[in-house]
XYZ file of N, CA, C and O in Angstrom:
676
model
N -10.617 -0.791 -13.422
C -11.042 -2.322 -13.973
C -9.385 -1.948 -14.248
O -9.538 -0.575 -15.260
N -8.517 -2.799 -15.133
C -7.253 -2.536 -16.060
C -7.542 -3.011 -17.388
O -8.800 -4.236 -17.665
N -7.044 -2.407 -18.704
C -7.379 -2.921 -19.691
C -5.697 -2.733 -20.161
O -4.949 -1.332 -19.852
N -5.173 -4.175 -20.743
C -4.199 -4.035 -21.186
C -4.063 -3.964 -22.536
O -4.790 -4.894 -23.616
N -3.315 -3.037 -23.115
C -3.619 -3.387 -24.740
C -1.510 -3.329 -25.354
O -0.905 -2.721 -24.455
N -1.590 -3.287 -26.095
C -0.486 -3.641 -27.374
C 0.100 -2.075 -27.834
O -0.716 -0.999 -27.699
N 0.997 -1.802 -27.077
C 1.003 -0.204 -27.460
C 2.449 -0.448 -28.360
O 3.767 -1.744 -28.882
N 2.723 1.063 -28.932
C 4.206 0.656 -29.368
C 5.963 0.095 -29.435
O 6.430 -0.036 -30.031
N 6.045 1.202 -28.055
C 6.890 0.403 -27.715
C 6.605 -0.775 -26.323
O 7.483 -0.242 -25.477
N 5.670 -1.906 -26.737
C 5.059 -2.953 -25.254
C 4.094 -2.960 -25.241
O 3.320 -2.713 -25.795
N 3.725 -2.927 -23.985
C 2.683 -3.660 -23.965
C 1.621 -2.421 -22.660
O 2.579 -2.082 -21.655
N 0.703 -1.886 -22.645
C 0.278 -0.300 -22.134
C -0.817 -1.187 -20.974
O -1.471 -1.521 -21.029
N -0.704 -0.983 -19.878
C -1.768 -0.571 -18.548
C -2.442 0.685 -18.552
O -1.761 1.447 -18.007
N -3.494 0.149 -18.436
C -4.417 1.824 -17.834
C -5.952 1.061 -17.037
O -5.525 0.446 -17.257
N -5.664 2.330 -15.522
C -6.515 1.472 -14.822
C -6.968 2.740 -14.041
O -6.655 4.094 -14.451
N -8.230 3.016 -14.112
C -9.455 3.673 -13.499
C -9.854 3.516 -11.778
O -10.760 2.690 -12.034
N -9.197 3.749 -11.316
C -10.068 3.406 -9.662
C -9.922 4.255 -8.680
O -9.151 5.118 -8.437
N -11.369 4.401 -7.639
C -11.489 5.712 -6.580
C -11.610 7.055 -7.221
O -10.929 7.987 -6.824
N -11.678 7.152 -8.936
C -11.064 8.847 -9.364
C -9.695 8.925 -10.009
O -9.049 10.233 -10.076
N -8.511 8.288 -9.462
C -7.848 7.742 -9.902
C -7.387 7.129 -11.144
O -7.720 6.082 -11.308
N -6.790 7.833 -12.088
C -6.113 6.734 -13.605
C -4.996 7.595 -13.714
O -4.660 7.961 -13.485
N -3.963 6.230 -14.352
C -2.806 5.333 -14.010
C -2.488 4.736 -15.146
O -3.393 3.769 -15.446
N -1.504 4.969 -15.556
C -1.990 3.988 -16.547
C 0.208 3.687 -17.185
O 1.447 4.580 -16.434
N 0.886 2.537 -17.140
C 2.361 2.860 -17.487
C 2.344 1.526 -18.621
O 1.808 1.168 -19.189
N 3.589 1.327 -19.004
C 4.063 0.932 -20.808
C 5.451 0.133 -19.889
O 6.450 0.365 -19.335
N 5.198 -1.525 -20.657
C 5.689 -2.796 -19.988
C 6.586 -3.348 -21.549
O 6.069 -3.005 -22.290
N 7.372 -4.167 -21.335
C 7.903 -4.734 -22.323
C 7.592 -6.217 -22.164
O 7.083 -6.584 -23.523
N 6.850 -6.552 -20.785
C 5.910 -7.871 -21.499
C 4.326 -7.166 -21.009
O 4.467 -6.443 -20.118
N 4.243 -8.814 -21.514
C 2.445 -8.195 -21.109
C 2.400 -8.994 -19.569
O 1.390 -8.497 -19.151
N 2.866 -9.762 -19.615
C 2.642 -10.670 -17.610
C 3.079 -9.190 -16.855
O 2.538 -8.750 -15.783
N 4.282 -8.141 -16.523
C 4.685 -7.274 -16.315
C 3.411 -6.463 -17.024
O 3.198 -5.609 -15.407
N 2.632 -5.705 -17.498
C 1.593 -5.097 -17.206
C 0.927 -5.558 -16.517
O -0.200 -4.832 -15.665
N 0.410 -6.907 -16.595
C -0.662 -7.579 -16.155
C -0.167 -7.203 -14.222
O -1.210 -7.133 -13.669
N 0.563 -7.971 -13.965
C 1.383 -7.387 -12.642
C 1.130 -6.498 -12.324
O 0.681 -6.285 -10.711
N 1.369 -5.154 -12.433
C 1.547 -4.076 -11.851
C -0.250 -3.672 -12.334
O -0.119 -3.342 -11.164
N -1.113 -4.201 -12.931
C -1.908 -3.335 -12.995
C -2.706 -4.016 -12.116
O -3.623 -3.269 -10.778
N -2.743 -5.660 -11.557
C -2.917 -6.317 -10.961
C -2.807 -5.811 -9.114
O -3.178 -5.526 -8.573
N -1.314 -5.499 -9.332
C -1.367 -5.096 -7.620
C -1.177 -3.311 -7.994
O -1.915 -3.720 -6.540
N -1.699 -2.124 -8.579
C -2.151 -1.153 -8.366
C -3.397 -1.157 -8.120
O -3.760 -0.462 -7.146
N -3.967 -1.858 -8.818
C -6.072 -1.707 -8.395
C -5.972 -2.454 -7.094
O -6.290 -1.335 -6.315
N -5.090 -3.601 -5.842
C -5.083 -3.184 -5.130
C -4.929 -2.233 -4.007
O -5.567 -1.729 -2.921
N -3.907 -1.572 -4.621
C -3.253 -0.737 -3.873
C -4.380 -0.218 -3.579
O -5.578 1.206 -2.359
N -4.585 1.182 -5.129
C -5.857 1.985 -5.272
C -6.957 1.804 -4.469
O -7.242 2.990 -3.965
N -7.435 0.394 -4.202
C -8.633 -0.200 -4.004
C -8.541 0.747 -2.072
O -9.880 0.357 -1.883
N -7.994 -0.292 -1.912
C -8.337 -0.577 -0.534
C -7.960 1.069 -0.401
O -8.758 1.657 0.536
N -7.027 2.225 -0.567
C -6.697 3.383 -0.045
C -8.856 4.175 0.189
O -9.099 4.557 1.190
N -8.742 3.574 -1.737
C -10.307 4.181 -1.208
C -11.260 3.857 -0.899
O -12.044 5.320 -0.632
N -11.055 2.293 -0.362
C -12.679 2.124 0.693
C -11.949 2.862 1.799
O -12.241 2.922 2.180
N -11.012 2.762 1.641
C -10.198 3.597 4.018
C -11.085 5.021 4.011
O -11.401 5.542 4.912
N -10.825 5.872 2.713
C -11.381 7.431 2.366
C -12.874 6.863 2.321
O -13.125 8.271 3.053
N -13.147 7.093 1.568
C -14.833 6.696 2.069
C -15.313 6.241 3.136
O -16.028 6.733 3.401
N -15.204 5.250 4.118
C -15.199 4.780 5.230
C -15.237 5.744 6.157
O -15.814 6.567 7.064
N -13.566 6.533 6.018
C -13.312 8.144 7.188
C -14.637 9.080 6.595
O -14.664 9.360 7.709
N -14.855 9.162 5.265
C -15.434 10.111 4.573
C -16.684 9.796 4.833
O -17.265 10.830 5.728
N -17.102 8.844 5.185
C -18.670 8.633 5.454
C -18.574 8.453 7.418
O -19.141 9.041 7.569
N -17.663 8.033 8.596
C -17.663 7.656 9.337
C -17.889 9.066 10.174
O -18.641 9.888 10.681
N -17.116 10.864 9.438
C -17.086 12.075 9.742
C -18.032 12.330 9.518
O -18.237 13.711 10.145
N -18.744 12.480 8.216
C -19.594 13.141 8.320
C -20.709 12.523 9.331
O -21.723 13.603 9.722
N -21.261 11.651 9.856
C -21.801 11.288 10.674
C -21.825 11.461 11.987
O -22.569 11.180 12.744
N -20.559 11.546 12.221
C -20.192 11.419 13.863
C -19.269 13.404 14.057
O -18.527 13.740 15.041
N -18.984 13.501 12.792
C -18.249 15.016 13.260
C -17.251 14.882 14.039
O -16.788 16.122 14.923
N -16.210 13.989 13.680
C -15.061 14.324 13.480
C -14.598 13.594 12.989
O -14.220 13.417 12.107
N -12.611 14.328 13.437
C -11.013 13.898 12.711
C -11.650 12.609 12.978
O -10.831 11.883 14.347
N -11.222 11.444 12.246
C -10.778 10.448 11.856
C -9.590 9.899 12.450
O -9.145 10.279 11.219
N -9.445 9.817 13.211
C -7.687 8.671 13.525
C -7.160 7.743 12.622
O -8.299 6.984 12.684
N -6.134 7.603 12.018
C -6.068 6.714 11.119
C -5.674 5.127 11.163
O -5.804 4.237 11.209
N -5.597 5.150 13.331
C -4.806 4.160 13.696
C -7.022 3.083 14.580
O -6.887 2.841 14.736
N -7.474 4.046 13.970
C -9.034 3.622 13.770
C -10.284 3.745 12.476
O -10.820 3.699 13.027
N -9.540 4.199 11.642
C -10.004 3.587 10.599
C -10.484 2.558 9.940
O -11.922 2.144 9.513
N -9.635 1.402 10.201
C -10.473 -0.244 9.838
C -10.380 -0.255 11.144
O -10.589 -0.690 12.237
N -11.397 -1.595 10.954
C -12.340 -2.566 12.002
C -11.018 -3.783 11.680
O -10.678 -4.395 11.208
N -11.624 -4.491 13.213
C -10.518 -5.821 13.153
C -11.605 -6.815 11.901
O -10.024 -7.100 11.744
N -12.479 -6.848 11.545
C -13.510 -7.741 10.039
C -12.152 -7.029 9.133
O -11.691 -8.025 8.455
N -12.330 -6.025 8.766
C -11.212 -5.371 7.814
C -10.197 -5.801 7.697
O -9.318 -6.146 6.743
N -9.229 -5.838 9.047
C -8.159 -5.944 9.600
C -8.136 -7.300 8.767
O -6.438 -8.113 8.031
N -8.588 -8.153 9.551
C -8.054 -9.750 8.899
C -8.447 -10.016 7.696
O -8.123 -10.387 6.843
N -9.323 -9.905 7.175
C -10.080 -9.836 5.734
C -8.508 -9.614 4.968
O -8.122 -9.969 3.821
N -8.172 -8.355 5.179
C -7.076 -8.306 4.263
C -4.927 -7.783 5.542
O -5.077 -7.978 4.218
N -5.790 -9.340 5.712
C -3.943 -10.331 6.425
C -3.697 -10.772 5.747
O -4.374 -11.439 4.251
N -2.356 -10.713 5.520
C -1.634 -12.094 4.223
C -0.595 -12.935 5.177
O -0.743 -13.247 6.794
N -1.336 -14.654 4.649
C -0.852 -15.097 4.854
C 0.866 -15.537 5.770
O 1.187 -14.956 4.741
N 1.374 -15.648 6.420
C 2.943 -16.185 6.793
C 3.863 -16.785 6.090
O 4.373 -17.281 6.167
N 2.828 -17.644 5.163
C 3.449 -18.566 4.198
C 4.808 -18.221 3.101
O 4.608 -16.824 2.496
N 5.615 -18.211 2.480
C 6.541 -18.440 2.139
C 6.204 -17.565 0.735
O 4.672 -17.893 0.258
N 7.002 -16.489 -0.113
C 5.731 -15.674 -1.194
C 7.329 -15.405 -1.673
O 8.676 -14.797 -1.658
N 7.078 -16.117 -2.895
C 7.968 -16.140 -3.896
C 7.686 -14.823 -5.022
O 6.732 -14.964 -5.747
N 9.680 -14.488 -5.907
C 8.478 -13.300 -6.486
C 10.322 -12.641 -6.478
O 10.801 -13.286 -5.148
N 10.340 -10.965 -7.242
C 11.706 -10.296 -7.301
C 10.849 -9.469 -6.434
O 9.869 -9.116 -6.369
N 11.648 -8.401 -5.938
C 11.547 -7.741 -5.269
C 12.465 -6.121 -5.626
O 13.415 -7.203 -6.080
N 11.489 -4.931 -5.487
C 12.526 -3.932 -5.311
C 12.610 -3.054 -4.224
O 12.334 -2.861 -3.197
N 14.621 -2.922 -3.663
C 14.832 -1.805 -2.706
C 14.823 -0.527 -3.483
O 15.572 -0.185 -4.596
N 13.911 0.395 -3.372
C 14.044 1.438 -3.600
C 14.911 2.763 -2.508
O 14.323 2.906 -1.784
N 15.107 3.996 -2.654
C 16.582 4.480 -1.790
C 16.027 6.072 -3.293
O 15.951 5.780 -3.527
N 14.991 7.126 -2.358
C 14.872 8.426 -2.459
C 14.009 8.373 -3.384
O 14.788 8.589 -5.103
N 12.999 7.239 -4.703
C 12.466 7.730 -5.574
C 14.142 6.807 -7.060
O 13.966 7.216 -7.715
N 14.884 5.884 -6.834
C 15.150 5.655 -7.635
C 15.996 3.411 -7.083
O 15.700 3.362 -6.217
N 15.693 3.143 -7.966
C 15.532 1.123 -7.800
C 16.846 1.675 -7.646
O 17.629 1.014 -8.340
N 17.184 0.905 -6.562
C 18.606 0.545 -5.937
C 19.123 -0.971 -6.194
O 20.423 -1.425 -6.265
N 18.232 -2.076 -6.370
C 18.805 -2.538 -6.098
C 16.898 -3.818 -6.620
O 15.795 -3.966 -6.072
N 17.870 -4.665 -7.278
C 16.208 -6.136 -7.590
C 17.229 -7.130 -7.560
O 18.236 -7.733 -7.335
N 16.004 -8.691 -6.343
C 16.424 -9.830 -6.336
C 15.591 -10.512 -6.722
O 14.628 -9.995 -6.744
N 15.451 -11.868 -6.091
C 14.392 -12.733 -6.109
C 14.918 -13.821 -4.945
O 16.037 -13.723 -4.553
N 13.613 -14.244 -4.913
C 14.166 -15.027 -3.451
C 12.547 -15.760 -3.484
O 11.167 -15.654 -3.818
N 12.879 -17.718 -2.996
C 11.861 -18.267 -2.561
C 10.951 -18.094 -1.652
O 9.527 -18.003 -1.208
N 11.267 -16.800 -0.768
C 10.400 -16.391 -0.005
C 11.423 -14.978 0.785
O 12.058 -14.285 1.484
N 10.519 -13.953 -0.442
C 11.200 -12.790 -0.527
C 11.335 -11.522 0.951
O 11.862 -11.061 1.072
N 9.998 -12.113 1.866
C 10.077 -10.979 2.883
C 11.620 -11.354 3.941
O 11.803 -10.471 4.338
N 11.728 -12.465 4.066
C 12.290 -13.019 4.880
C 13.731 -12.537 4.539
O 14.588 -11.637 5.064
N 13.826 -12.154 3.350
C 14.919 -12.418 2.353
C 15.476 -10.655 2.796
O 16.207 -9.973 2.417
N 14.345 -9.728 2.505
C 13.752 -8.420 2.125
C 14.671 -7.712 3.618
O 14.979 -7.165 3.669
N 14.214 -9.117 4.699
C 14.575 -7.906 6.719
C 15.985 -8.815 6.213
O 17.205 -8.018 7.033
N 16.472 -9.754 5.871
C 17.802 -9.754 5.678
C 19.166 -8.915 5.330
O 20.064 -8.240 5.285
N 18.160 -7.321 3.771
C 19.324 -6.578 3.221
C 19.293 -5.685 4.562
O 20.260 -4.660 4.233
N 18.169 -5.150 5.400
C 18.553 -4.293 6.132
C 19.550 -4.103 6.718
O 19.683 -3.130 7.606
N 20.535 -5.408 7.530
C 21.609 -5.634 7.936
C 22.891 -5.042 6.723
O 23.800 -3.838 7.525
N 22.518 -4.747 5.652
C 24.300 -4.020 4.916
C 23.160 -3.211 3.651
O 23.824 -2.580 2.538
N 22.449 -3.129 3.478
C 21.593 -2.323 2.391
C 20.738 -0.828 2.801
O 20.099 -1.077 4.035
N 20.883 0.392 2.845
C 19.684 1.670 2.567
C 18.962 2.274 1.646
O 19.115 2.001 0.856
N 17.301 1.419 1.914
C 16.017 1.893 1.725
C 15.245 2.276 2.009
O 15.372 2.007 3.422
N 14.633 3.103 1.390
C 13.126 3.690 2.008
C 11.520 2.719 1.769
O 10.587 3.165 2.329
N 11.807 2.175 1.070
C 10.708 1.594 0.721
C 10.712 0.117 -0.483
O 11.984 0.039 -1.172
N 10.005 -0.632 -0.422
C 10.058 -1.886 -1.166
C 8.524 -2.006 -2.041
O 7.319 -1.327 -1.871
N 9.398 -3.199 -3.381
C 7.659 -3.277 -4.420
C 8.288 -4.463 -4.377
O 9.264 -4.964 -4.377
N 7.115 -5.848 -4.460
C 7.436 -7.193 -4.719
C 6.642 -7.213 -5.485
O 5.222 -7.256 -5.663
N 6.661 -8.646 -6.235
C 6.023 -8.729 -7.658
C 6.038 -10.766 -7.637
O 6.828 -10.972 -7.469
N 4.440 -10.712 -6.752
C 4.521 -12.133 -6.798
C 5.056 -13.263 -7.929
O 4.174 -13.070 -9.193
N 5.302 -14.232 -8.701
C 5.562 -15.036 -9.376
C 6.357 -16.502 -8.738
O 5.880 -17.035 -7.846
N 6.074 -17.697 -9.773
C 6.161 -18.956 -10.075
C 7.664 -19.139 -9.861
O 8.162 -18.440 -10.107
N 8.298 -20.044 -9.329
C 9.206 -20.217 -9.025
C 9.916 -20.891 -10.371
O 10.894 -20.819 -10.590
N 9.257 -21.311 -11.126
C 9.652 -21.186 -13.023
C 9.554 -20.357 -13.353
O 10.837 -19.885 -14.284
N 9.655 -18.798 -13.088
C 9.072 -17.845 -13.841
C 10.073 -16.482 -12.651
O 10.848 -16.190 -13.437
N 10.776 -17.013 -11.340
C 11.303 -16.110 -10.944
C 12.884 -15.000 -11.395
O 13.086 -14.093 -11.533
N 13.961 -16.321 -11.645
C 14.914 -16.444 -12.536
C 14.535 -15.266 -13.750
O 15.095 -14.674 -13.640
N 13.991 -15.463 -14.529
C 14.235 -14.892 -15.655
C 13.061 -13.378 -15.742
O 13.659 -12.364 -16.228
N 12.562 -12.940 -14.674
C 11.966 -11.698 -14.408
C 12.888 -11.333 -13.302
O 12.951 -9.973 -14.107
N 13.759 -11.356 -12.557
C 14.849 -10.792 -12.291
C 15.633 -10.642 -12.894
O 16.374 -9.251 -12.591
N 16.390 -11.538 -14.000
C 17.269 -10.986 -15.360
C 16.604 -9.506 -16.080
O 17.335 -8.954 -16.443
N 15.194 -9.343 -16.295
C 14.789 -9.074 -17.009
C 14.668 -7.547 -16.570
O 15.007 -6.452 -17.238
N 14.095 -7.147 -14.897
C 13.889 -6.116 -14.169
C 15.735 -5.905 -14.259
O 15.814 -4.480 -13.958
N 17.266 -6.359 -13.573
C 17.787 -5.909 -13.775
C 18.548 -5.408 -14.789
O 19.029 -4.016 -15.262
N 18.062 -5.768 -16.104
C 18.692 -5.746 -17.540
C 18.150 -4.426 -17.447
O 18.967 -3.505 -18.672
N 16.809 -3.584 -17.398
C 16.015 -3.463 -17.427
C 16.626 -1.950 -16.422
O 16.718 -0.720 -17.269
N 16.745 -1.907 -15.268
C 16.453 -0.612 -14.846
C 18.569 -0.555 -13.926
O 18.885 0.135 -13.558
N 19.440 -1.783 -14.104
C 20.355 -1.157 -14.088
C 20.623 -0.681 -12.911
O 21.306 0.101 -12.528
N 20.202 -0.948 -11.244
C 20.751 -0.891 -10.093
C 21.784 -1.118 -9.711
O 22.612 -1.907 -10.181
N 21.717 0.271 -9.243
C 23.286 0.242 -8.494
C 24.156 -0.352 -7.863
O 24.779 -1.127 -7.912
N 22.736 -1.557 -7.198
C 24.026 -2.455 -5.715
C 23.608 -3.730 -6.675
O 24.186 -4.403 -5.615
N 23.275 -4.089 -7.552
C 23.334 -5.544 -8.111
C 24.849 -5.168 -8.885
O 25.169 -4.301 -9.770
N 25.408 -6.397 -8.260
C 26.608 -6.323 -9.080
C 26.089 -7.344 -10.585
O 27.556 -7.402 -10.920
N 25.624 -7.690 -10.520
C 25.625 -8.316 -11.973
C 25.424 -7.370 -13.431
O 25.996 -6.651 -14.186
N 24.473 -5.703 -12.515
C 24.781 -4.239 -13.643
C 25.700 -3.616 -13.574
O 26.188 -3.103 -14.269
N 26.927 -3.373 -11.920
C 28.064 -3.115 -11.985
C 28.259 -4.121 -13.429
O 29.871 -3.665 -13.968
N 29.044 -5.139 -13.503
C 29.030 -6.345 -14.332
C 29.697 -6.029 -15.477
O 29.576 -6.130 -16.511
N 27.739 -4.961 -15.841
C 28.305 -4.861 -17.630
C 27.300 -6.269 -18.367
O 27.368 -6.496 -19.720
N 27.091 -6.904 -17.391
C 26.363 -8.598 -17.682
C 24.987 -8.081 -18.506
O 24.762 -7.611 -17.762
N 24.182 -8.760 -19.603
C 22.601 -8.784 -19.814
C 22.220 -9.768 -19.325
O 22.782 -10.732 -19.897
N 20.616 -9.759 -19.393
C 19.462 -10.868 -18.777
C 20.351 -11.190 -20.601
O 20.324 -12.699 -18.903
N 20.327 -11.561 -21.888
C 20.447 -12.382 -22.763
C 21.662 -12.629 -22.612
O 21.965 -14.087 -22.265
N 22.834 -12.785 -22.577
C 23.996 -13.685 -21.785
C 24.168 -13.920 -20.786
O 24.475 -15.203 -20.678
N 23.275 -14.303 -19.784
C 23.759 -14.956 -18.411
C 22.483 -15.942 -18.939
O 22.630 -16.867 -18.304
N 21.313 -15.583 -19.465
C 20.293 -16.674 -19.872
C 21.597 -17.675 -21.235
O 21.659 -18.822 -20.993
N 22.127 -16.879 -21.740
C 23.051 -17.985 -22.410
C 24.170 -18.765 -21.014
O 24.535 -19.510 -21.838
N 24.588 -18.012 -20.594
C 25.519 -18.981 -19.686
C 25.149 -20.047 -18.680
O 25.134 -20.985 -18.451
N 23.766 -19.894 -18.746
C 22.803 -20.876 -17.953
C 22.483 -22.317 -18.870
O 22.820 -23.092 -17.976
N 22.215 -21.921 -20.176
C 21.922 -22.703 -21.110
C 22.931 -23.465 -21.129
O 22.933 -25.053 -20.854
N 24.055 -23.042 -21.363
C 26.031 -22.899 -21.285
C 26.260 -24.518 -20.662
O 26.346 -25.541 -20.763
N 26.328 -24.607 -18.732
C 26.369 -24.566 -18.116
C 25.197 -26.371 -18.073
O 25.710 -27.303 -18.038
N 23.331 -25.622 -18.339
C 22.645 -26.994 -18.128
C 23.242 -27.750 -19.562
O 23.067 -29.407 -18.917
N 23.511 -28.073 -20.533
C 23.760 -27.936 -21.704
C 25.070 -29.081 -21.796
O 24.638 -30.915 -21.609
């Protein structure tokens, strides 16, 4: 279970799942809650697989192959819909965030990046279409990824928001 609390430099998310204790500090409360929810899910899946593998190994005394660690019911229960997922995504290469993007269909968009960008991992933060633009700008300003034109141009999230307000006004 995660706890979210105000911290001197933002919002601290702390969690403890299956013997793993993690914490991180974020500028916004919603960022802390999103990270905690995603990380709890990841750690829970790992913990469940480990417990089942250990239980299986003790009773059968064989080394459990990762390809048979889950039953068909477990795979189906943990499957994701092919519906579009709106959110902000991060392309990571060698322990560094190299690009931050947004899309109303993030997995399709990430597939398009495979042709033009080299990365070895991704992270997706799901959010509403109402929040996706603001969240992307916040993360671009925060991490200044090398492949974001926005980061190279030196514009800040606040200056872009001002530009958007000016155009809309």
